[in-house]
Each structure stands twice: as C-alpha cells, then as structure tokens.
Amino acid sequence: RSRELFDFGAVQTDPHFGNYRVRLGQAGEPDRLVLLDFGAVRKLSKDFLDPYLEMVRGAHLRDSARIIRGAISLGFLKSSDSVESQDLFVQFCFLVTEPFFQPGAFGVSPDLFDSEGAYQWGESDLPTRVAKMAPQLAIAFKLRSPPREMVFLDRKLGGVFIFLKVLKVRIRGYDFIQKYMGNHVS
C-alpha cells in the first residue's frame, strides 16, 4: 500500500514500471511493491496538502461543496468559474475516486468488484474514462494551468492507474482509504 501522500506528504513523480520492483514475501509475509528513484520524490507543502486532502475527502463523501472549496483554495477552480465547469470538475473527482467506494455505491457498477468487494482493475476502463474527460476539463477551464503540484499528482495517479490495470490488481480501496479520511498530514 502506498503511504506517500497520506503519511509522508510526498509523492514519487515518475511512475513507470522501471521505478518499481516486487519483493516476494517470505514465510507467509505479503509481497511488497518497492519504490525506486527517490530523486523523483517531491515533498508537498501543508498549504497544498490541506486543501488537496479536503478535495479527496469531499470526493470520498460525495460532498461537492467540499471539493469545490478545496479546489478554490488550491487555485484550481475560481469562484467565478461557471456552475457547469465546477460541476464537471466535481464529476471528474467522483470518477477518479471510483475504486475507493464499496460495490454499487454512488452508481459505481458492482461488476467492477469481485465477490470480496475488491475493485478489479483488470476489468475496469477507468484510465480510459479519465483520459477522455481530461480534454473536457481543459476546454472548460480555457486551458488554464492547474497548480504545479497537481501536475505531479496527476502524473502519479495516471501512472498508478495504468500500473494497476496492466497488473490486473484487485484491491479493496474502500478499506484502504477509509483510515485516511480523518488524518491530516503535518
């Protein structure tokens, strides 16, 4: 499991297969994903993390106002942006957090989960749906640049999504994210 963002307030910004190795568990221990290339690690400031995590919590709770509040604090959204543009951004946040819900919650197809409630990345077209929505966001915000840190996080998230899909990972994202919804990175 990744603790980068929630526990360390940092992110490894070069997510490709050459920067990861699998360490096979010994004597009943779980296998571990090992991160390489610490030169690509970027520390995120509390001024960025607090509103960003507010957006994540808003998406997790399906709280549009919370997402918008965090996005405005980051400078990603402006209060003058149209309601339609803000709603498109909220829908994008909801889409990206799909793997972290329970089966069938908020309209997420239960077919994307196995019988134990694990999101089936190999069965999901989430990376494609996210990629299709990105140009709509760019047009809606008149090609306005997002905050610099957001670019690094988006790159990381996209790389991890593809990584999970290629490996056909099954993960109970709800269980993973739930413990972080009340934590703040210091």
mmCIF file of C-alpha atoms in Angstrom:
data_model
loop_
_atom_site.group_PDB
_atom_site.id
_atom_site.type_symbol
_atom_site.label_atom_id
_atom_site.label_comp_id
_atom_site.label_asym_id
_atom_site.label_seq_id
_atom_site.Cartn_x
_atom_site.Cartn_y
_atom_site.Cartn_z
ATOM 1 C CA ARG A 1 0.000 0.000 0.000
ATOM 2 C CA SER A 2 1.190 3.485 -0.700
ATOM 3 C CA ARG A 3 1.682 5.821 2.230
ATOM 4 C CA GLU A 4 3.374 8.532 0.223
ATOM 5 C CA LEU A 5 0.703 11.183 0.181
ATOM 6 C CA PHE A 6 -1.231 10.495 3.371
ATOM 7 C CA ASP A 7 1.584 9.597 5.766
ATOM 8 C CA PHE A 8 4.662 11.272 4.294
ATOM 9 C CA GLY A 9 3.196 14.253 2.406
ATOM 10 C CA ALA A 10 5.372 13.396 -0.578
ATOM 11 C CA VAL A 11 4.965 11.723 -3.940
ATOM 12 C CA GLN A 12 7.308 9.867 -6.274
ATOM 13 C CA THR A 13 6.595 11.680 -9.530
ATOM 14 C CA ASP A 14 7.986 9.244 -12.113
ATOM 15 C CA PRO A 15 5.537 6.316 -12.065
ATOM 16 C CA HIS A 16 6.699 3.793 -14.625
ATOM 17 C CA PHE A 17 7.469 0.092 -14.384
ATOM 18 C CA GLY A 18 11.231 0.683 -14.217
ATOM 19 C CA ASN A 19 10.838 2.515 -10.896
ATOM 20 C CA TYR A 20 9.121 -0.345 -9.083
ATOM 21 C CA ARG A 21 10.138 -3.836 -8.074
ATOM 22 C CA VAL A 22 8.216 -6.597 -6.388
ATOM 23 C CA ARG A 23 9.756 -8.037 -3.235
ATOM 24 C CA LEU A 24 8.303 -11.507 -2.724
ATOM 25 C CA GLY A 25 7.203 -12.153 0.836
ATOM 26 C CA GLN A 26 8.976 -14.761 2.901
ATOM 27 C CA ALA A 27 7.247 -17.319 5.156
ATOM 28 C CA GLY A 28 3.694 -16.040 4.888
ATOM 29 C CA GLU A 29 4.566 -12.339 4.634
ATOM 30 C CA PRO A 30 2.786 -10.397 1.882
ATOM 31 C CA ASP A 31 4.581 -9.458 -1.309
ATOM 32 C CA ARG A 32 5.663 -5.802 -1.314
ATOM 33 C CA LEU A 33 5.919 -3.215 -4.039
ATOM 34 C CA VAL A 34 9.271 -1.422 -3.686
ATOM 35 C CA LEU A 35 9.696 2.116 -4.967
ATOM 36 C CA LEU A 36 12.935 3.126 -6.693
ATOM 37 C CA ASP A 37 14.250 6.505 -7.934
ATOM 38 C CA PHE A 38 13.942 8.673 -4.866
ATOM 39 C CA GLY A 39 15.398 11.556 -6.900
ATOM 40 C CA ALA A 40 11.905 11.946 -8.356
ATOM 41 C CA VAL A 41 10.270 12.331 -4.926
ATOM 42 C CA ARG A 42 8.572 15.654 -4.378
ATOM 43 C CA LYS A 43 7.669 16.921 -0.900
ATOM 44 C CA LEU A 44 4.301 18.688 -0.822
ATOM 45 C CA SER A 45 3.648 21.681 1.410
ATOM 46 C CA LYS A 46 0.941 21.737 4.038
ATOM 47 C CA ASP A 47 -0.557 24.734 2.181
ATOM 48 C CA PHE A 48 -1.121 22.414 -0.778
ATOM 49 C CA LEU A 49 -1.898 19.193 1.078
ATOM 50 C CA ASP A 50 -4.650 20.514 3.331
ATOM 51 C CA PRO A 51 -6.927 21.762 0.512
ATOM 52 C CA TYR A 52 -5.980 18.803 -1.691
ATOM 53 C CA LEU A 53 -6.956 16.338 1.024
ATOM 54 C CA GLU A 54 -10.151 18.373 1.526
ATOM 55 C CA MET A 55 -10.929 17.658 -2.144
ATOM 56 C CA VAL A 56 -10.163 13.954 -1.661
ATOM 57 C CA ARG A 57 -12.400 13.793 1.409
ATOM 58 C CA GLY A 58 -15.115 15.649 -0.482
ATOM 59 C CA ALA A 59 -14.935 13.153 -3.327
ATOM 60 C CA HIS A 60 -14.958 10.240 -0.892
ATOM 61 C CA LEU A 61 -18.009 11.637 0.901
ATOM 62 C CA ARG A 62 -19.656 12.772 -2.361
ATOM 63 C CA ASP A 63 -19.665 16.303 -0.988
ATOM 64 C CA SER A 64 -19.489 18.659 -3.980
ATOM 65 C CA ALA A 65 -19.177 21.798 -1.855
ATOM 66 C CA ARG A 66 -16.147 20.358 -0.074
ATOM 67 C CA ILE A 67 -14.478 19.500 -3.379
ATOM 68 C CA ILE A 68 -15.113 22.986 -4.739
ATOM 69 C CA ARG A 69 -13.901 24.648 -1.531
ATOM 70 C CA GLY A 70 -10.628 22.686 -1.667
ATOM 71 C CA ALA A 71 -10.186 23.338 -5.391
ATOM 72 C CA ILE A 72 -10.717 27.076 -4.946
ATOM 73 C CA SER A 73 -8.213 27.125 -2.062
ATOM 74 C CA LEU A 74 -5.687 25.485 -4.382
ATOM 75 C CA GLY A 75 -6.391 27.946 -7.159
ATOM 76 C CA PHE A 76 -7.522 25.096 -9.376
ATOM 77 C CA LEU A 77 -11.046 26.495 -9.527
ATOM 78 C CA LYS A 78 -12.112 30.110 -9.283
ATOM 79 C CA SER A 79 -15.330 31.216 -7.646
ATOM 80 C CA SER A 80 -16.088 32.942 -10.953
ATOM 81 C CA ASP A 81 -15.971 29.650 -12.889
ATOM 82 C CA SER A 82 -19.348 28.655 -14.265
ATOM 83 C CA VAL A 83 -21.509 26.219 -12.337
ATOM 84 C CA GLU A 84 -21.198 23.847 -15.311
ATOM 85 C CA SER A 85 -17.391 23.961 -15.176
ATOM 86 C CA GLN A 86 -17.363 23.426 -11.428
ATOM 87 C CA ASP A 87 -19.789 20.519 -11.796
ATOM 88 C CA LEU A 88 -17.588 18.949 -14.496
ATOM 89 C CA PHE A 89 -14.629 19.169 -12.105
ATOM 90 C CA VAL A 90 -16.676 17.570 -9.309
ATOM 91 C CA GLN A 91 -17.755 14.747 -11.640
ATOM 92 C CA PHE A 92 -14.110 14.215 -12.572
ATOM 93 C CA CYS A 93 -13.181 13.929 -8.870
ATOM 94 C CA PHE A 94 -16.007 11.434 -8.346
ATOM 95 C CA LEU A 95 -14.798 9.404 -11.328
ATOM 96 C CA VAL A 96 -11.180 9.271 -10.144
ATOM 97 C CA THR A 97 -12.238 8.012 -6.710
ATOM 98 C CA GLU A 98 -14.422 5.190 -8.083
ATOM 99 C CA PRO A 99 -12.065 2.387 -6.909
ATOM 100 C CA PHE A 100 -12.343 3.613 -3.321
ATOM 101 C CA PHE A 101 -16.059 3.034 -2.898
ATOM 102 C CA GLN A 102 -17.917 -0.063 -1.880
ATOM 103 C CA PRO A 103 -19.538 -2.148 -4.640
ATOM 104 C CA GLY A 104 -22.594 -0.391 -6.051
ATOM 105 C CA ALA A 105 -22.132 2.800 -4.015
ATOM 106 C CA PHE A 106 -22.926 6.058 -5.814
ATOM 107 C CA GLY A 107 -23.756 4.293 -9.050
ATOM 108 C CA VAL A 108 -20.361 2.602 -9.437
ATOM 109 C CA SER A 109 -21.021 -0.626 -11.303
ATOM 110 C CA PRO A 110 -20.936 -3.638 -8.961
ATOM 111 C CA ASP A 111 -19.480 -5.573 -11.920
ATOM 112 C CA LEU A 112 -16.184 -3.768 -11.291
ATOM 113 C CA PHE A 113 -15.824 -5.550 -7.945
ATOM 114 C CA ASP A 114 -15.172 -9.185 -7.142
ATOM 115 C CA SER A 115 -17.178 -11.251 -4.649
ATOM 116 C CA GLU A 116 -14.990 -9.976 -1.775
ATOM 117 C CA GLY A 117 -15.573 -6.306 -2.639
ATOM 118 C CA ALA A 118 -12.188 -5.724 -4.281
ATOM 119 C CA TYR A 119 -12.058 -3.341 -7.244
ATOM 120 C CA GLN A 120 -10.969 -5.302 -10.324
ATOM 121 C CA TRP A 121 -8.569 -3.025 -12.144
ATOM 122 C CA GLY A 122 -8.159 -5.509 -14.977
ATOM 123 C CA GLU A 123 -11.905 -5.341 -15.682
ATOM 124 C CA SER A 124 -12.100 -1.560 -15.425
ATOM 125 C CA ASP A 125 -11.789 1.017 -18.171
ATOM 126 C CA LEU A 126 -11.240 3.788 -15.621
ATOM 127 C CA PRO A 127 -7.914 5.001 -17.096
ATOM 128 C CA THR A 128 -9.649 5.425 -20.464
ATOM 129 C CA ARG A 129 -12.661 7.229 -18.960
ATOM 130 C CA VAL A 130 -10.364 9.581 -17.031
ATOM 131 C CA ALA A 131 -8.306 10.278 -20.180
ATOM 132 C CA LYS A 132 -11.493 11.040 -22.137
ATOM 133 C CA MET A 133 -12.698 13.517 -19.539
ATOM 134 C CA ALA A 134 -9.389 15.420 -19.250
ATOM 135 C CA PRO A 135 -9.791 17.357 -22.541
ATOM 136 C CA GLN A 136 -13.287 18.427 -21.469
ATOM 137 C CA LEU A 137 -11.767 19.909 -18.314
ATOM 138 C CA ALA A 138 -9.050 21.666 -20.295
ATOM 139 C CA ILE A 139 -11.660 23.271 -22.547
ATOM 140 C CA ALA A 140 -13.991 24.156 -19.669
ATOM 141 C CA PHE A 141 -11.163 25.963 -17.882
ATOM 142 C CA LYS A 142 -9.878 27.608 -21.051
ATOM 143 C CA LEU A 143 -6.606 25.691 -20.882
ATOM 144 C CA ARG A 144 -5.788 27.348 -17.522
ATOM 145 C CA SER A 145 -2.806 25.659 -15.918
ATOM 146 C CA PRO A 146 -3.519 23.701 -12.741
ATOM 147 C CA PRO A 147 -1.369 24.228 -9.639
ATOM 148 C CA ARG A 148 2.129 22.875 -10.212
ATOM 149 C CA GLU A 149 1.806 20.215 -7.513
ATOM 150 C CA MET A 150 -1.395 18.979 -9.140
ATOM 151 C CA VAL A 151 0.502 18.206 -12.334
ATOM 152 C CA PHE A 152 2.853 15.923 -10.389
ATOM 153 C CA LEU A 153 -0.024 14.223 -8.578
ATOM 154 C CA ASP A 154 -2.000 13.755 -11.790
ATOM 155 C CA ARG A 155 1.035 12.198 -13.447
ATOM 156 C CA LYS A 156 1.481 9.880 -10.489
ATOM 157 C CA LEU A 157 -2.190 8.945 -10.351
ATOM 158 C CA GLY A 158 -2.339 8.249 -14.078
ATOM 159 C CA GLY A 159 0.768 6.087 -13.911
ATOM 160 C CA VAL A 160 -0.503 4.150 -10.918
ATOM 161 C CA PHE A 161 -3.915 3.609 -12.555
ATOM 162 C CA ILE A 162 -2.244 2.144 -15.645
ATOM 163 C CA PHE A 163 0.112 0.090 -13.470
ATOM 164 C CA LEU A 164 -2.849 -1.379 -11.541
ATOM 165 C CA LYS A 165 -4.771 -2.105 -14.745
ATOM 166 C CA VAL A 166 -1.865 -3.835 -16.503
ATOM 167 C CA LEU A 167 -1.199 -5.985 -13.428
ATOM 168 C CA LYS A 168 -4.948 -6.699 -13.080
ATOM 169 C CA VAL A 169 -4.761 -5.797 -9.404
ATOM 170 C CA ARG A 170 -7.735 -6.428 -7.149
ATOM 171 C CA ILE A 171 -7.825 -4.155 -4.135
ATOM 172 C CA ARG A 172 -10.369 -3.184 -1.512
ATOM 173 C CA GLY A 173 -9.872 0.529 -1.994
ATOM 174 C CA TYR A 174 -12.612 1.464 0.456
ATOM 175 C CA ASP A 175 -10.809 -0.279 3.304
ATOM 176 C CA PHE A 176 -7.552 1.383 2.328
ATOM 177 C CA ILE A 177 -8.815 4.950 2.023
ATOM 178 C CA GLN A 178 -11.218 4.898 4.954
ATOM 179 C CA LYS A 179 -8.479 5.099 7.564
ATOM 180 C CA TYR A 180 -7.084 8.257 5.956
ATOM 181 C CA MET A 181 -10.263 10.247 5.737
ATOM 182 C CA GLY A 182 -9.774 11.791 9.184
ATOM 183 C CA ASN A 183 -5.996 12.182 9.085
ATOM 184 C CA HIS A 184 -4.128 15.351 8.180
ATOM 185 C CA VAL A 185 -0.528 15.294 7.048
ATOM 186 C CA SER A 186 1.626 17.543 9.226
#
